[in-house]
Short mmCIF file of N, CA, C and O in Angstrom, two decimals:
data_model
loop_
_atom_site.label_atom_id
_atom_site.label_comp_id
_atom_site.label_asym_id
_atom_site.label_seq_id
_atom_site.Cartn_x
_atom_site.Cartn_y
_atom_site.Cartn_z
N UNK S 1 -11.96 1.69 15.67
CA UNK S 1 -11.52 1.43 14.30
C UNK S 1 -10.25 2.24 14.05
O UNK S 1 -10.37 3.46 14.17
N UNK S 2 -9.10 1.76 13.73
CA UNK S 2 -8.23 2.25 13.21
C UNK S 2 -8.19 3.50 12.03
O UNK S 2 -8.89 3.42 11.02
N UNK S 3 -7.36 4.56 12.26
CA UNK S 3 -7.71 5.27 10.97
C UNK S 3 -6.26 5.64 10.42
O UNK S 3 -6.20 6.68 9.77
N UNK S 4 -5.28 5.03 10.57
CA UNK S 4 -3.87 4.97 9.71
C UNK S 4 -2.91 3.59 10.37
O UNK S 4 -3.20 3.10 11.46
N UNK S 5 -1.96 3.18 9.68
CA UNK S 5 -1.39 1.96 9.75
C UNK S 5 -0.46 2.09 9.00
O UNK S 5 -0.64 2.41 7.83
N UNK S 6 0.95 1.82 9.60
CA UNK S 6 2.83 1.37 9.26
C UNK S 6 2.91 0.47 8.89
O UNK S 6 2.25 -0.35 9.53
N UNK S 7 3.69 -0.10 7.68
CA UNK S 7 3.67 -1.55 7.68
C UNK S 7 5.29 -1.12 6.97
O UNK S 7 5.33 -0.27 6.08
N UNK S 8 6.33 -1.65 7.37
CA UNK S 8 7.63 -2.43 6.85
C UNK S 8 7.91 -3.13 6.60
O UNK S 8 7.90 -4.14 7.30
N UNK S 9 8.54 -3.05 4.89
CA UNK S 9 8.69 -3.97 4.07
C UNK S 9 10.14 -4.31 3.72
O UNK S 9 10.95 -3.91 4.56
N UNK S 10 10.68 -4.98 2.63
CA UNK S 10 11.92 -4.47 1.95
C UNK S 10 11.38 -5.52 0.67
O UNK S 10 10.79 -6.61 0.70
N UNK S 11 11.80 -4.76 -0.31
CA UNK S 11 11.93 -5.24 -1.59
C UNK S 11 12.21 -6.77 -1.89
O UNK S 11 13.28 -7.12 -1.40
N UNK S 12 11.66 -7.62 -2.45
CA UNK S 12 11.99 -8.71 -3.18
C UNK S 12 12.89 -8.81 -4.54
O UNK S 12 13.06 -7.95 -5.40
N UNK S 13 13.25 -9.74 -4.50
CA UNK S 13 13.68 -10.13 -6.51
C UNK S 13 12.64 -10.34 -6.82
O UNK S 13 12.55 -9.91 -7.98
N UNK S 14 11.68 -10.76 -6.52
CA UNK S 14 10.88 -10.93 -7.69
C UNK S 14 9.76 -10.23 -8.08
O UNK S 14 8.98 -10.62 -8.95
N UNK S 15 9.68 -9.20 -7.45
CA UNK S 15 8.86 -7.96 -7.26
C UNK S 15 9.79 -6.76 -8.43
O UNK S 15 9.31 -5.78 -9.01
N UNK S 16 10.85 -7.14 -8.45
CA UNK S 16 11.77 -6.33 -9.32
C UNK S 16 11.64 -7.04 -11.19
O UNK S 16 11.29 -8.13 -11.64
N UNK S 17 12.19 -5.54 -11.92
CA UNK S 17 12.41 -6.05 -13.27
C UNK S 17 13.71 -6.45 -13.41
O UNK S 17 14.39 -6.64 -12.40
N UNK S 18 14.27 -6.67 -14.80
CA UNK S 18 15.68 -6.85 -15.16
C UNK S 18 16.65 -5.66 -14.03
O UNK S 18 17.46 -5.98 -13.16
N UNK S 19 16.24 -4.38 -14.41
CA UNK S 19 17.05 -3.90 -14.41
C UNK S 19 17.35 -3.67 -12.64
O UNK S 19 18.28 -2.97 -12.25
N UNK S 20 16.29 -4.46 -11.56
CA UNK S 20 16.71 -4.51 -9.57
C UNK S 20 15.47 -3.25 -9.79
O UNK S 20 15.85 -2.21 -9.26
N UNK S 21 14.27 -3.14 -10.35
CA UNK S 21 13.72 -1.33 -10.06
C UNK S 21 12.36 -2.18 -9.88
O UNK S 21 12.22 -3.17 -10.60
N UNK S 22 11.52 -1.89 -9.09
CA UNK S 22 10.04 -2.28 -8.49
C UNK S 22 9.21 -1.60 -9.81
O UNK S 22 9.11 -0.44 -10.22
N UNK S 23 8.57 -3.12 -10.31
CA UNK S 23 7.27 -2.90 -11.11
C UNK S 23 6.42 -1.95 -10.63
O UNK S 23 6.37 -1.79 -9.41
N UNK S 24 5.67 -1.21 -11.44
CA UNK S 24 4.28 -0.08 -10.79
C UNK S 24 3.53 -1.36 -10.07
O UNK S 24 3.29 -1.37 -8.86
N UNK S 25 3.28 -2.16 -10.72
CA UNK S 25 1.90 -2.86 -10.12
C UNK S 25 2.55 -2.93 -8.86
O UNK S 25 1.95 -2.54 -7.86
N UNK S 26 3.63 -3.34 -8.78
CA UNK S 26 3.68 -3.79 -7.28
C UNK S 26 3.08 -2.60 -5.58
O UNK S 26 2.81 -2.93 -4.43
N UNK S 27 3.11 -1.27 -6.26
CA UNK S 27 2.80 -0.53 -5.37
C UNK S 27 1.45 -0.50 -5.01
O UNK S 27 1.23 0.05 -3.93
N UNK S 28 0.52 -0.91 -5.60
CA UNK S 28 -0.68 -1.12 -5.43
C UNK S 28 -0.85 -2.41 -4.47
O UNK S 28 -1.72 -2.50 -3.60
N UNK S 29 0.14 -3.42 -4.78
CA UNK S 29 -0.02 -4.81 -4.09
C UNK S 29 0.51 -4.33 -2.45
O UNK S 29 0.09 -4.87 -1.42
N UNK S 30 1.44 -3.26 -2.50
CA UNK S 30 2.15 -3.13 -1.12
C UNK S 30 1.08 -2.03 -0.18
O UNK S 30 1.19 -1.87 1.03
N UNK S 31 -0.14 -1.19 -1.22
CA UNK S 31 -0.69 -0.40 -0.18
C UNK S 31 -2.28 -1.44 0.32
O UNK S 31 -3.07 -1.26 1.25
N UNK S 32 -2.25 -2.49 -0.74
CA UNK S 32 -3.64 -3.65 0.07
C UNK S 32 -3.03 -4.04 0.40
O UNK S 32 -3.66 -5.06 0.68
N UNK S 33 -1.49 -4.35 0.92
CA UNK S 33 -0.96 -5.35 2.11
C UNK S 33 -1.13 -5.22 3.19
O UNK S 33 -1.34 -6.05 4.08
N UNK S 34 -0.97 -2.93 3.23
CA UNK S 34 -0.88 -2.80 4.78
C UNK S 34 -2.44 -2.23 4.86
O UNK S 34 -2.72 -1.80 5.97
N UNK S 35 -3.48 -2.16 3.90
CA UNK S 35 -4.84 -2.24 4.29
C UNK S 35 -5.24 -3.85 5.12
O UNK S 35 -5.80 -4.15 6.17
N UNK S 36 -4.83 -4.35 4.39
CA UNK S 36 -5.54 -6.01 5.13
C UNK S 36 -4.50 -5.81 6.53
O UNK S 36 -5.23 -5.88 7.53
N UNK S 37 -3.27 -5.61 6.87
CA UNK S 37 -2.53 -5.74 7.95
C UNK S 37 -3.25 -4.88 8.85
O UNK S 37 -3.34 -5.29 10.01
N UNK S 38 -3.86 -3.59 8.52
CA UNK S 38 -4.36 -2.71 9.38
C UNK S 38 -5.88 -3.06 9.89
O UNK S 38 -6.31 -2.69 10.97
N UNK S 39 -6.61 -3.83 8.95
CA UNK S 39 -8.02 -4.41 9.50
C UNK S 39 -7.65 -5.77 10.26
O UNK S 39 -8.34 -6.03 11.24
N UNK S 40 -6.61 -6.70 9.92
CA UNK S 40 -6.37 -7.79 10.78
C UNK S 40 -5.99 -7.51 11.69
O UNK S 40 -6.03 -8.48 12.45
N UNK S 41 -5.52 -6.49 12.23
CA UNK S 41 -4.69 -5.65 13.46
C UNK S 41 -6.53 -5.49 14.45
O UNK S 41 -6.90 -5.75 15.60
N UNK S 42 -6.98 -5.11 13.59
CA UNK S 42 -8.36 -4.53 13.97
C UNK S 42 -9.32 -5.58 14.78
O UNK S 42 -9.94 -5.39 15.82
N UNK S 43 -9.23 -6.88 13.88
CA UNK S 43 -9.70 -7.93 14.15
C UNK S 43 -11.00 -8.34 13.41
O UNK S 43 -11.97 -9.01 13.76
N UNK S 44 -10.60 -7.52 11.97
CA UNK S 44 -11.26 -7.77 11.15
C UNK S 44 -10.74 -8.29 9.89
O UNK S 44 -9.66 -7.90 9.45
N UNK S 45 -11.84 -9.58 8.99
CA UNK S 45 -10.55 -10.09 8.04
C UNK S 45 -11.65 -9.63 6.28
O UNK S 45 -12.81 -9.80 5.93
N UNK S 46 -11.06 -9.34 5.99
CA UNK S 46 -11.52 -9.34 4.32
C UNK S 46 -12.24 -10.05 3.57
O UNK S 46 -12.80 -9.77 2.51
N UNK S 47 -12.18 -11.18 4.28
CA UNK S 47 -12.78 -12.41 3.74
C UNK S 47 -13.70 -13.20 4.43
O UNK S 47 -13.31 -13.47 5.57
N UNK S 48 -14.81 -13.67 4.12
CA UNK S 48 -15.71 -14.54 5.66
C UNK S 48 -16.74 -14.55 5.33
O UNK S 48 -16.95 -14.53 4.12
N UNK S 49 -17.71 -14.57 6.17
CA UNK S 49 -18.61 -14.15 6.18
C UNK S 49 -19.56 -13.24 6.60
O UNK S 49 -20.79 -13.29 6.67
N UNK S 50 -18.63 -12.26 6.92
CA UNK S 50 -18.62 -11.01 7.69
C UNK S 50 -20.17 -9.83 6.74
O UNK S 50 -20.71 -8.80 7.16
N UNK S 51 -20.37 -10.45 5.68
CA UNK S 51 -21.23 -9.61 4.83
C UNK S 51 -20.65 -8.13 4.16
O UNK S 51 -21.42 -7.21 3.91
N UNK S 52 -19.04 -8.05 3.89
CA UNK S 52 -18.58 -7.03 4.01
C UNK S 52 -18.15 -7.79 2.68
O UNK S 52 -17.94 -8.97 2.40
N UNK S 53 -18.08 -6.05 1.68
CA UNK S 53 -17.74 -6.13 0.07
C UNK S 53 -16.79 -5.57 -0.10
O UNK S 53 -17.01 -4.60 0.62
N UNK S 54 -15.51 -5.36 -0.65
CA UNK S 54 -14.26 -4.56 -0.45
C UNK S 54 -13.81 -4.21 -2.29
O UNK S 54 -12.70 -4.37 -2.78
N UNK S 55 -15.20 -3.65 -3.09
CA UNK S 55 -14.47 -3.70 -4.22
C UNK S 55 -13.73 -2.40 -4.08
O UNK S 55 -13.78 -1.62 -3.13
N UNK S 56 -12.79 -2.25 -5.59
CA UNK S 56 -12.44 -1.08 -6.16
C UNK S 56 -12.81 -0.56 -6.70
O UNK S 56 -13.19 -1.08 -7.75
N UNK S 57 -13.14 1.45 -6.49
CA UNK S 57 -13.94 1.83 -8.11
C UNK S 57 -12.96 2.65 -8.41
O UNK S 57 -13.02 3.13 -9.54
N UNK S 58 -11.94 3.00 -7.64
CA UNK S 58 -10.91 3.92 -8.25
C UNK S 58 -9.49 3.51 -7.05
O UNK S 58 -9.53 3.30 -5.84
N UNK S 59 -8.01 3.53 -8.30
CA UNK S 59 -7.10 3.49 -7.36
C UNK S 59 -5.97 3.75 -8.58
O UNK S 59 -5.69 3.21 -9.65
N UNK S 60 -5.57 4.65 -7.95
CA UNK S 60 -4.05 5.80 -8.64
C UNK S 60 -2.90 5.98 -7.77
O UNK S 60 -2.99 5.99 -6.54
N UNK S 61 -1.87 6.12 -8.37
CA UNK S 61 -0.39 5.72 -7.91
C UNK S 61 0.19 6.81 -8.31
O UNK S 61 -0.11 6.74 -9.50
N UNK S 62 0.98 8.06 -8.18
CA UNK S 62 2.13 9.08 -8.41
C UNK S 62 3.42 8.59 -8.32
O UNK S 62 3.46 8.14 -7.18
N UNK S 63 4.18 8.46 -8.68
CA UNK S 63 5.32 7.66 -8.67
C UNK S 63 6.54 8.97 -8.70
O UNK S 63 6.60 9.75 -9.65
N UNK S 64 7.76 9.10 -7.15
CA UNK S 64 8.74 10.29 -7.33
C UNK S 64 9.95 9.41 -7.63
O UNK S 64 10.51 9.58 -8.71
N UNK S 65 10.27 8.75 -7.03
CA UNK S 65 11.42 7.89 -7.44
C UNK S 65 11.60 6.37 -7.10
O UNK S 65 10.89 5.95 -6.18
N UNK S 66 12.36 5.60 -7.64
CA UNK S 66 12.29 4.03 -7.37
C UNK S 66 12.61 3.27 -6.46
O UNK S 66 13.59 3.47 -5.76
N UNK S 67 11.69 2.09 -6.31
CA UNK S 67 12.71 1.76 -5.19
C UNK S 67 13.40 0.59 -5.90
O UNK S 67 13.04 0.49 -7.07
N UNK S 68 14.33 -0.35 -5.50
CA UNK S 68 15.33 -0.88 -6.03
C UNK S 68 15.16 -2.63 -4.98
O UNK S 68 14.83 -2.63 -3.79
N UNK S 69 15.43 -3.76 -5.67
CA UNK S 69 15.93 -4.79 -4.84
C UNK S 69 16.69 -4.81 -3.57
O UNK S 69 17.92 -4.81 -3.62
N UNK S 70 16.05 -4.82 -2.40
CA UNK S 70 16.78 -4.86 -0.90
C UNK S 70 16.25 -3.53 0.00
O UNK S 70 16.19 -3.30 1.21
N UNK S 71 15.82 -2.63 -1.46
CA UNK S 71 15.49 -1.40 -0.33
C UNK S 71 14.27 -1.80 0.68
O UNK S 71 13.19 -2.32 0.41
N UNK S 72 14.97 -1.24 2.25
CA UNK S 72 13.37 -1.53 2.73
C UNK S 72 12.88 0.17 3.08
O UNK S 72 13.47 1.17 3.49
N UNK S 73 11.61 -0.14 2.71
CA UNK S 73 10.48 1.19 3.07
C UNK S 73 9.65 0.85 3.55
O UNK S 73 9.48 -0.29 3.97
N UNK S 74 8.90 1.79 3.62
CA UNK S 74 7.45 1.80 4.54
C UNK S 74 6.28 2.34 4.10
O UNK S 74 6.16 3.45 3.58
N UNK S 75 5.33 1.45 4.33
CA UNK S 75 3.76 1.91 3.40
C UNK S 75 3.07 2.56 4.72
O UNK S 75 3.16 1.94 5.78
N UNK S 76 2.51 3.57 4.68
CA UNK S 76 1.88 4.37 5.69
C UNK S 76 0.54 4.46 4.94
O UNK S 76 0.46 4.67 3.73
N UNK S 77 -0.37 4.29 5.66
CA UNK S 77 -1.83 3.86 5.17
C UNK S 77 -3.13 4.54 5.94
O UNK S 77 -3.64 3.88 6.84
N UNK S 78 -3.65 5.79 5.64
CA UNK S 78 -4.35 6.51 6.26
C UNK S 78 -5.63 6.55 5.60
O UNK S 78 -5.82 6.73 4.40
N UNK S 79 -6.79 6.32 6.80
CA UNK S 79 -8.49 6.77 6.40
C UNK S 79 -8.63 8.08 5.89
O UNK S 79 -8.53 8.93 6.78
N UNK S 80 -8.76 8.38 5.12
CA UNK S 80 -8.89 10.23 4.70
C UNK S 80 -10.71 9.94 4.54
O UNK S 80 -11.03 11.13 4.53
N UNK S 81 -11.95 9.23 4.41
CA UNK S 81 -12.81 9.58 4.45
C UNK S 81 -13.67 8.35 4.77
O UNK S 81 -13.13 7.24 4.84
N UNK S 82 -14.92 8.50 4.95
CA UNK S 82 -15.59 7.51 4.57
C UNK S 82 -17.14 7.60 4.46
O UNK S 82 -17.50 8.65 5.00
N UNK S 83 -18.07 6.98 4.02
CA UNK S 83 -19.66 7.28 4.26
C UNK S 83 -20.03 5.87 4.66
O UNK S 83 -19.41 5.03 5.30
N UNK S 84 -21.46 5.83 3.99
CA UNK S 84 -22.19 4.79 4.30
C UNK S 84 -22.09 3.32 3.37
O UNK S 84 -22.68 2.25 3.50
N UNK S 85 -20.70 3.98 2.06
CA UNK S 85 -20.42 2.38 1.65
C UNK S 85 -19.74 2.46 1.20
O UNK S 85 -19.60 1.63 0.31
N UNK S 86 -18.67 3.53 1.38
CA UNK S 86 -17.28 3.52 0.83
C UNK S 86 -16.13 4.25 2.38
O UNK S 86 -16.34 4.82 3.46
N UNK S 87 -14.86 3.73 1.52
CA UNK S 87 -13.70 3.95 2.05
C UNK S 87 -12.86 5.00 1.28
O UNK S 87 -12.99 4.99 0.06
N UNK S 88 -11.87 6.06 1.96
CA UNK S 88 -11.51 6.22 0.76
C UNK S 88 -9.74 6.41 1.86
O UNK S 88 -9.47 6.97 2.93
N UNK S 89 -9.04 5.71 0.95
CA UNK S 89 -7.29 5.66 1.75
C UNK S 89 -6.74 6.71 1.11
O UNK S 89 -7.22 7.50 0.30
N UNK S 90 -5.91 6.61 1.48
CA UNK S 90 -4.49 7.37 0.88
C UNK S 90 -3.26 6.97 1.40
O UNK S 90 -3.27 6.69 2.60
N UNK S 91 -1.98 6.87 0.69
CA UNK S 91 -0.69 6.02 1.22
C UNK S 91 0.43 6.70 0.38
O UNK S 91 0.55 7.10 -0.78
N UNK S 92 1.03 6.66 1.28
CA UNK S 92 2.59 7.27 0.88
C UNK S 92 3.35 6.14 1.09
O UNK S 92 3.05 5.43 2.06
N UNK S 93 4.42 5.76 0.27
CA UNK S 93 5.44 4.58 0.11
C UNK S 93 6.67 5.58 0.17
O UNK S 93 6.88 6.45 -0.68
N UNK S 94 7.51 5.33 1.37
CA UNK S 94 8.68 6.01 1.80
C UNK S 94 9.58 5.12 2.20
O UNK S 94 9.35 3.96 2.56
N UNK S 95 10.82 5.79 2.11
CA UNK S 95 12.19 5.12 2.28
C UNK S 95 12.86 6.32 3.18
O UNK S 95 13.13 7.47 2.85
N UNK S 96 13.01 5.76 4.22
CA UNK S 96 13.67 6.88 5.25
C UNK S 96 12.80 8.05 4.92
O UNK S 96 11.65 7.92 4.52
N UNK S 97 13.48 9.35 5.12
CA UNK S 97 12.81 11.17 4.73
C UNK S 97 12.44 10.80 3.15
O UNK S 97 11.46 11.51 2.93
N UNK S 98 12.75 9.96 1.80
CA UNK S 98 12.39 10.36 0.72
C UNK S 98 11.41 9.58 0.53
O UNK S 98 11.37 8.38 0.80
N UNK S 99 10.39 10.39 -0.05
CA UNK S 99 9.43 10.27 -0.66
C UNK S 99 8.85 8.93 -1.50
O UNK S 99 7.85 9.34 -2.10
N UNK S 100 8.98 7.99 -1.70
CA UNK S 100 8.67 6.95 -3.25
C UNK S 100 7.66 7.22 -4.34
O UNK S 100 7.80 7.49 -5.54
N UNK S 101 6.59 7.06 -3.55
CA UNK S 101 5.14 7.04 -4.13
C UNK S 101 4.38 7.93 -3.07
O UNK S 101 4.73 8.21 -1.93
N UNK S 102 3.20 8.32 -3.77
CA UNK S 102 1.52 8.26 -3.02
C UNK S 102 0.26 7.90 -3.91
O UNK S 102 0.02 8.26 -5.06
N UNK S 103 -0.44 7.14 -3.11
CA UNK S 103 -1.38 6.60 -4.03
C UNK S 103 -2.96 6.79 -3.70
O UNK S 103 -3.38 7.92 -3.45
N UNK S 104 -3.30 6.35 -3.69
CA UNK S 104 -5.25 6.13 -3.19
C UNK S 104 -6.21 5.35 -4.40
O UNK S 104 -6.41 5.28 -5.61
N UNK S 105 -6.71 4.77 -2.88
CA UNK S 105 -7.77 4.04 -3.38
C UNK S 105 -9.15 4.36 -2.42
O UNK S 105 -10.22 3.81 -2.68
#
């Protein structure tokens, strides 16, 4: 089982507001991108009939600076725990050495 996962992105328009600057929600959408990329890597899918439940009971975002239309970064996606029916991630959203976000769910 995998216990961290890279995924590279770059910014959309339409992921952006007026002003070219990435909605909050969207950082949440970019750290379940590279969760599902890191279990499909695995050879496991989210969906099926696998008997597997993937809710949310908690997920928070820190936000250091923006990213902008075209920038590409990188969602880094690490297991920090787990038991007998939970997961628990943690993800840093970076652009080169600076910082963007860190979040967890």
């Amino acid at each position: 089982m995998p216990s961290e996962y890279r995924l590279k992105r770059r910014v959309q328009f339409y992921e952006t507001d007026m002003a070219g600057i990435v909605h909050f929600s969207w950082y949440f959408r970019y750290m379940e991108e590279a969760e599902h990329a890191m279990w499909r890597e695995a050879g496991i899918s989210l969906v099926g009939d696998s008997g597997i439940g993937w809710p949310r009971v908690e997920a928070a975002f820190e936000y250091h600076r923006p990213l902008r239309f075209e920038d590409e970064f990188e969602v880094h996606l690490r297991i920090v725990g787990k038991d007998a029916r939970t997961i628990w991630y943690e993800s840093v959203i970076s652009r080169g050495d600076t910082r963007i976000a860190t979040g967890r769910i």
